[in-house]
Each structure stands twice: as C-alpha cells, then as structure tokens.
Amino acid sequence: MSQALKRFNTTLDIVDGVVDLSHGSGGRASAQLIAQCFTQHFENPMLSAGNDFATFTTTAGRMVMATDCHVISPLFFPGGDIGSLAVHGTINDVCMSGATPWYLAAGFILEEGFPLRDLDQIAASMARAARKAGVTIVTGDTKVVEKGKGDGAFITTTGVGLIPPGIHISGELAQPGDVVIVSGSIGDHGVAIMSQRENLQFETPIVSDSAALHEMVASLLHSRASIHCLRDPTRGGLATTLNELAQQSQVGIKIHESQIPVKPGVAAACELLGLDPLYVANEGKLVCICAASDAKKVLDVIRAHPLGQEAEIIGSVVEDAHYFVHMETQFGGQRIVDWLAGEQLPRIC
C-alpha cells in the first residue's frame, strides 16, 4: 500500500460511492479523493509531491505550473468577486513555490441566461487584478451549459512562473525546530462570504482578504532568510494547511491559540455561526515555515508589507511520529487540531 493510502482508515468505495460536498472542502475527504482516485491514475513524481503547484526544469530554468477552479457563491462579495479571486488564487499557488508568476490561462463555464453585464464586470475585475500583479492572461476557453445545468459562472485559472536560481521551497521541507508564521488574521474571507450569503450585518463590516501575495514572497526571497515551506491557507483554513505540511514533512506542529491573529468581528461571527476560525478559508494570507534563527527577520519582512502587518509567530515544528498538529489553548490546555472533516462552508472559493 502506498504512503498516500496509509493516511486514511478507510478506502473510497469506487464502485458504489458518490461525490459529496466534503470532497471539495479541502480537508480530509478532499485529500482522500485526490490520493485514492486522481493520484492513483495520474501518479508521477511532480504530482506525488503533494504541493499546490508542480515544478519542472526547462532550458529557461525551474518553472512552476498551478491550476485552481473557482465555484464561489455569491459571485460578488465584500472585498472582491469571482474574477479577482480566480486571479489571486492561482498567482498565490504559483508564488508559494518561490516563483515569479508570469502568465495565466482562464477557462469559463457559463450558464445560459447569465447576464452579460455581470460577465463584463467579472472580466474587468480579472484584468485589473492581473495588471496589478504584473501577470498577463494569455489564453482561455469558454463553454456555455443549458439553463439550470450550472450556477451562473465557474472559472478555472492556470498559471505558470519561473523560480529564481537557488530557491527550493516545498511542503516536505519543514524540520523540527523550525518556526511557523502566519502573515495575518485568519478567517476573513470565509466569514465575508458567509455574511453576504446569509445577509448578516455586523457593526464592523467584514471584508474578504483576497489578494495576490507574490510581492510579499519576493521580499522574503530577497531577504535570503532560510524559508522551508510556504502555503496559502485557503479551503480548510489554517488547520488543514498545517496538517498538510505536517504530513508532507513527516513532522508534528505545535501552535499557540493566544498567538493566532483573529479579528474580533471574525471571532464574534464564527461564534454566532458555530464555526471554528482555524478551519475558515483565507485568500490573502500565507503560512511560512522557516529556520528559527531567521524567524525575526522573516516576521519583520512580512510585517513591512501592507498585507502582512498583523503577522505573528504562531508555533513551531516538532518531532512527532503521528504527524499531529497540537494547539496550546488560551486556558493552558492541549488539543489536537485535526484535518477538516466534512464541509464547514461549501462554495467558498
């Protein structure tokens, strides 16, 4: 049995089973679907690495390819829309390898009857986001499905970029003794979507953190700090991202609840909605695992960027044969932070 299959207590019922919403959550069910269906058939060293990107060597250097599908509902939300989100999401997947993003391809699945006014607004938003990031949308495809066979608009974006010489960042490189840093408050995107979806009003409006992080990553690389892992904690939130990194690197991670930044409004909304902010999606944050000796340098670089002013050191990498993520609670207790099970918020990105 492969290492990927050993991670799960059960196997997918390929003969009689069906896809459910949990398979798109980014949590344990998603990981199982990828490991026991897609990886089983597509297996190759680049895919098996388990990152959100693939690296490959060309005569121009080490390049990166990443792709991301966007099925968010609603299409327009506080702080963005599906167009800018599709650009930011793929740019971030590319740059989490340390690469400079170059080009994007965009695929649209549109439902018959979808307003052209909305499509034009989405295209304009994508163009603004790409221009701001210095990335060009160079190719794409459009399909239209019959009315009732879609949900307005779905967008898939694929990005390519080039990794500077000497950079090697990947999810399997965390080492015991390393420090874990998050670039800002968590849960903003998921709560912004949920509040829009449920028409909830808060004293302080909650806005998505959707943003491209390539400039922050470029600053980190320029600092020459010893960075081992970068990942944007999107679906499944911070908790699932830390579990992914622990599994890939075959280490444990210990975090401290009191050091994890959560905006008061997001914390209150999560309490009202029965959500755990650790599992709520983010679209403009990164998790950085670096050598302890460079932790202050990395923190200073991230905080110097406009998108990273709330960055905090939230924990460290430890030896653990079970690859668990442990959290010291604000009351001094200990709890295991497991993978997301099920689906807290469907159609969130």
PDB file of C-alpha atoms in Angstrom, residues 77-226:
ATOM      1  CA  PHE A  77     -18.819  39.696  -2.205  1.00  0.00           C
ATOM      2  CA  PRO A  78     -17.319  42.301   0.148  1.00  0.00           C
ATOM      3  CA  GLY A  79     -13.714  42.756  -0.934  1.00  0.00           C
ATOM      4  CA  GLY A  80     -13.892  41.078  -4.343  1.00  0.00           C
ATOM      5  CA  ASP A  81     -15.632  38.849  -6.840  1.00  0.00           C
ATOM      6  CA  ILE A  82     -15.045  35.536  -8.605  1.00  0.00           C
ATOM      7  CA  GLY A  83     -12.874  37.261 -11.236  1.00  0.00           C
ATOM      8  CA  SER A  84     -10.287  38.834  -8.938  1.00  0.00           C
ATOM      9  CA  LEU A  85     -10.424  35.746  -6.712  1.00  0.00           C
ATOM     10  CA  ALA A  86      -9.573  33.495  -9.679  1.00  0.00           C
ATOM     11  CA  VAL A  87      -6.521  35.624 -10.491  1.00  0.00           C
ATOM     12  CA  HIS A  88      -5.327  35.940  -6.897  1.00  0.00           C
ATOM     13  CA  GLY A  89      -5.828  32.257  -6.095  1.00  0.00           C
ATOM     14  CA  THR A  90      -3.666  30.958  -8.910  1.00  0.00           C
ATOM     15  CA  ILE A  91      -0.996  33.639  -8.549  1.00  0.00           C
ATOM     16  CA  ASN A  92      -0.701  32.635  -4.907  1.00  0.00           C
ATOM     17  CA  ASP A  93      -0.420  28.928  -5.737  1.00  0.00           C
ATOM     18  CA  VAL A  94       2.389  29.742  -8.170  1.00  0.00           C
ATOM     19  CA  CYS A  95       4.296  32.061  -5.853  1.00  0.00           C
ATOM     20  CA  MET A  96       4.119  29.697  -2.842  1.00  0.00           C
ATOM     21  CA  SER A  97       6.908  27.801  -4.626  1.00  0.00           C
ATOM     22  CA  GLY A  98       9.034  30.953  -4.632  1.00  0.00           C
ATOM     23  CA  ALA A  99       8.288  31.504  -8.323  1.00  0.00           C
ATOM     24  CA  THR A 100       7.597  34.777 -10.049  1.00  0.00           C
ATOM     25  CA  PRO A 101       4.183  34.400 -11.763  1.00  0.00           C
ATOM     26  CA  TRP A 102       4.234  35.200 -15.483  1.00  0.00           C
ATOM     27  CA  TYR A 103       1.124  34.113 -17.372  1.00  0.00           C
ATOM     28  CA  LEU A 104      -2.412  32.926 -16.698  1.00  0.00           C
ATOM     29  CA  ALA A 105      -4.924  30.921 -18.737  1.00  0.00           C
ATOM     30  CA  ALA A 106      -8.615  31.234 -17.893  1.00  0.00           C
ATOM     31  CA  GLY A 107     -11.466  28.817 -18.595  1.00  0.00           C
ATOM     32  CA  PHE A 108     -15.103  29.917 -18.203  1.00  0.00           C
ATOM     33  CA  ILE A 109     -18.165  27.687 -17.810  1.00  0.00           C
ATOM     34  CA  LEU A 110     -21.197  29.939 -18.158  1.00  0.00           C
ATOM     35  CA  GLU A 111     -24.871  29.157 -17.712  1.00  0.00           C
ATOM     36  CA  GLU A 112     -27.337  30.108 -20.416  1.00  0.00           C
ATOM     37  CA  GLY A 113     -29.071  33.300 -19.292  1.00  0.00           C
ATOM     38  CA  PHE A 114     -26.147  34.648 -17.287  1.00  0.00           C
ATOM     39  CA  PRO A 115     -26.226  38.481 -17.543  1.00  0.00           C
ATOM     40  CA  LEU A 116     -23.585  39.889 -19.889  1.00  0.00           C
ATOM     41  CA  ARG A 117     -23.348  42.889 -17.572  1.00  0.00           C
ATOM     42  CA  ASP A 118     -22.130  40.624 -14.776  1.00  0.00           C
ATOM     43  CA  LEU A 119     -19.733  38.777 -17.090  1.00  0.00           C
ATOM     44  CA  ASP A 120     -18.239  42.078 -18.262  1.00  0.00           C
ATOM     45  CA  GLN A 121     -17.804  43.178 -14.654  1.00  0.00           C
ATOM     46  CA  ILE A 122     -16.059  39.902 -13.806  1.00  0.00           C
ATOM     47  CA  ALA A 123     -13.743  40.141 -16.849  1.00  0.00           C
ATOM     48  CA  ALA A 124     -12.845  43.735 -15.961  1.00  0.00           C
ATOM     49  CA  SER A 125     -12.084  42.680 -12.405  1.00  0.00           C
ATOM     50  CA  MET A 126      -9.820  39.877 -13.627  1.00  0.00           C
ATOM     51  CA  ALA A 127      -7.980  42.293 -15.901  1.00  0.00           C
ATOM     52  CA  ARG A 128      -7.411  44.787 -13.059  1.00  0.00           C
ATOM     53  CA  ALA A 129      -6.148  42.075 -10.711  1.00  0.00           C
ATOM     54  CA  ALA A 130      -3.802  40.657 -13.355  1.00  0.00           C
ATOM     55  CA  ARG A 131      -2.410  44.077 -14.339  1.00  0.00           C
ATOM     56  CA  LYS A 132      -1.810  44.980 -10.691  1.00  0.00           C
ATOM     57  CA  ALA A 133       0.123  41.748 -10.248  1.00  0.00           C
ATOM     58  CA  GLY A 134       2.107  42.193 -13.467  1.00  0.00           C
ATOM     59  CA  VAL A 135       0.664  38.985 -14.888  1.00  0.00           C
ATOM     60  CA  THR A 136      -0.845  38.580 -18.359  1.00  0.00           C
ATOM     61  CA  ILE A 137      -3.897  36.463 -19.197  1.00  0.00           C
ATOM     62  CA  VAL A 138      -2.766  34.931 -22.474  1.00  0.00           C
ATOM     63  CA  THR A 139      -5.238  32.186 -23.369  1.00  0.00           C
ATOM     64  CA  GLY A 140      -8.524  30.678 -22.319  1.00  0.00           C
ATOM     65  CA  ASP A 141     -11.688  28.836 -23.241  1.00  0.00           C
ATOM     66  CA  THR A 142     -15.427  29.420 -22.852  1.00  0.00           C
ATOM     67  CA  LYS A 143     -18.231  26.857 -22.674  1.00  0.00           C
ATOM     68  CA  VAL A 144     -21.930  27.523 -22.111  1.00  0.00           C
ATOM     69  CA  VAL A 145     -24.250  24.977 -20.482  1.00  0.00           C
ATOM     70  CA  GLU A 146     -28.040  24.937 -20.677  1.00  0.00           C
ATOM     71  CA  LYS A 147     -30.087  26.982 -18.229  1.00  0.00           C
ATOM     72  CA  GLY A 148     -30.422  25.068 -14.982  1.00  0.00           C
ATOM     73  CA  LYS A 149     -27.276  22.996 -15.652  1.00  0.00           C
ATOM     74  CA  GLY A 150     -24.870  25.435 -13.998  1.00  0.00           C
ATOM     75  CA  ASP A 151     -24.876  28.189 -11.416  1.00  0.00           C
ATOM     76  CA  GLY A 152     -24.061  31.366 -13.306  1.00  0.00           C
ATOM     77  CA  ALA A 153     -20.310  31.256 -13.815  1.00  0.00           C
ATOM     78  CA  PHE A 154     -17.423  28.985 -12.892  1.00  0.00           C
ATOM     79  CA  ILE A 155     -13.810  29.981 -13.651  1.00  0.00           C
ATOM     80  CA  THR A 156     -10.663  27.873 -13.833  1.00  0.00           C
ATOM     81  CA  THR A 157      -7.304  29.625 -13.981  1.00  0.00           C
ATOM     82  CA  THR A 158      -3.899  28.104 -14.672  1.00  0.00           C
ATOM     83  CA  GLY A 159      -0.669  29.941 -14.025  1.00  0.00           C
ATOM     84  CA  VAL A 160       2.986  29.499 -14.891  1.00  0.00           C
ATOM     85  CA  GLY A 161       6.029  31.155 -13.395  1.00  0.00           C
ATOM     86  CA  LEU A 162       9.796  30.861 -13.015  1.00  0.00           C
ATOM     87  CA  ILE A 163      11.666  30.027  -9.811  1.00  0.00           C
ATOM     88  CA  PRO A 164      14.811  32.124  -9.278  1.00  0.00           C
ATOM     89  CA  PRO A 165      18.061  30.128  -9.145  1.00  0.00           C
ATOM     90  CA  GLY A 166      18.951  28.746  -5.722  1.00  0.00           C
ATOM     91  CA  ILE A 167      15.376  28.766  -4.362  1.00  0.00           C
ATOM     92  CA  HIS A 168      13.925  25.497  -3.084  1.00  0.00           C
ATOM     93  CA  ILE A 169      10.659  25.807  -1.155  1.00  0.00           C
ATOM     94  CA  SER A 170       8.278  22.871  -0.759  1.00  0.00           C
ATOM     95  CA  GLY A 171       5.814  21.340   1.666  1.00  0.00           C
ATOM     96  CA  GLU A 172       8.106  18.438   2.607  1.00  0.00           C
ATOM     97  CA  LEU A 173      10.961  20.630   3.906  1.00  0.00           C
ATOM     98  CA  ALA A 174       9.735  21.540   7.419  1.00  0.00           C
ATOM     99  CA  GLN A 175      12.197  20.433  10.099  1.00  0.00           C
ATOM    100  CA  PRO A 176      11.910  20.041  13.889  1.00  0.00           C
ATOM    101  CA  GLY A 177      12.946  23.326  15.454  1.00  0.00           C
ATOM    102  CA  ASP A 178      11.544  25.446  12.613  1.00  0.00           C
ATOM    103  CA  VAL A 179       9.170  28.307  13.372  1.00  0.00           C
ATOM    104  CA  VAL A 180       5.630  28.690  11.989  1.00  0.00           C
ATOM    105  CA  ILE A 181       4.478  32.184  10.972  1.00  0.00           C
ATOM    106  CA  VAL A 182       1.092  33.307   9.639  1.00  0.00           C
ATOM    107  CA  SER A 183       1.011  36.570   7.685  1.00  0.00           C
ATOM    108  CA  GLY A 184      -2.155  37.987   9.241  1.00  0.00           C
ATOM    109  CA  SER A 185      -5.588  37.486  10.744  1.00  0.00           C
ATOM    110  CA  ILE A 186      -7.376  34.323   9.701  1.00  0.00           C
ATOM    111  CA  GLY A 187     -10.955  33.631   8.639  1.00  0.00           C
ATOM    112  CA  ASP A 188     -11.712  36.997   6.971  1.00  0.00           C
ATOM    113  CA  HIS A 189     -12.587  35.569   3.543  1.00  0.00           C
ATOM    114  CA  GLY A 190     -14.846  32.772   4.730  1.00  0.00           C
ATOM    115  CA  VAL A 191     -16.784  34.974   7.126  1.00  0.00           C
ATOM    116  CA  ALA A 192     -17.157  37.721   4.493  1.00  0.00           C
ATOM    117  CA  ILE A 193     -18.697  35.182   2.092  1.00  0.00           C
ATOM    118  CA  MET A 194     -20.919  33.698   4.763  1.00  0.00           C
ATOM    119  CA  SER A 195     -22.181  37.090   5.919  1.00  0.00           C
ATOM    120  CA  GLN A 196     -23.006  38.061   2.322  1.00  0.00           C
ATOM    121  CA  ARG A 197     -24.678  34.715   1.668  1.00  0.00           C
ATOM    122  CA  GLU A 198     -26.802  34.884   4.803  1.00  0.00           C
ATOM    123  CA  ASN A 199     -27.332  38.688   4.663  1.00  0.00           C
ATOM    124  CA  LEU A 200     -25.785  39.106   8.102  1.00  0.00           C
ATOM    125  CA  GLN A 201     -24.918  42.610   9.297  1.00  0.00           C
ATOM    126  CA  PHE A 202     -22.064  43.288  11.705  1.00  0.00           C
ATOM    127  CA  GLU A 203     -21.103  46.524  13.466  1.00  0.00           C
ATOM    128  CA  THR A 204     -17.786  46.482  11.586  1.00  0.00           C
ATOM    129  CA  PRO A 205     -18.168  45.141   8.018  1.00  0.00           C
ATOM    130  CA  ILE A 206     -16.098  42.026   7.396  1.00  0.00           C
ATOM    131  CA  VAL A 207     -14.257  42.147   4.063  1.00  0.00           C
ATOM    132  CA  SER A 208     -12.513  39.313   2.220  1.00  0.00           C
ATOM    133  CA  ASP A 209      -8.721  39.339   2.360  1.00  0.00           C
ATOM    134  CA  SER A 210      -8.475  38.221  -1.289  1.00  0.00           C
ATOM    135  CA  ALA A 211      -5.119  39.481  -2.608  1.00  0.00           C
ATOM    136  CA  ALA A 212      -2.042  38.428  -4.582  1.00  0.00           C
ATOM    137  CA  LEU A 213       0.924  37.614  -2.351  1.00  0.00           C
ATOM    138  CA  HIS A 214       3.742  37.482  -4.931  1.00  0.00           C
ATOM    139  CA  GLU A 215       5.327  40.742  -3.788  1.00  0.00           C
ATOM    140  CA  MET A 216       5.439  39.570  -0.175  1.00  0.00           C
ATOM    141  CA  VAL A 217       7.038  36.303  -1.305  1.00  0.00           C
ATOM    142  CA  ALA A 218       9.553  38.211  -3.441  1.00  0.00           C
ATOM    143  CA  SER A 219      10.524  40.295  -0.395  1.00  0.00           C
ATOM    144  CA  LEU A 220      11.011  37.122   1.648  1.00  0.00           C
ATOM    145  CA  LEU A 221      13.281  35.654  -1.017  1.00  0.00           C
ATOM    146  CA  HIS A 222      15.214  38.919  -1.275  1.00  0.00           C
ATOM    147  CA  SER A 223      15.899  38.762   2.493  1.00  0.00           C
ATOM    148  CA  ARG A 224      17.784  35.476   1.933  1.00  0.00           C
ATOM    149  CA  ALA A 225      16.158  34.007   5.044  1.00  0.00           C
ATOM    150  CA  SER A 226      16.119  30.218   5.316  1.00  0.00           C
TER     151      SER A 226
END
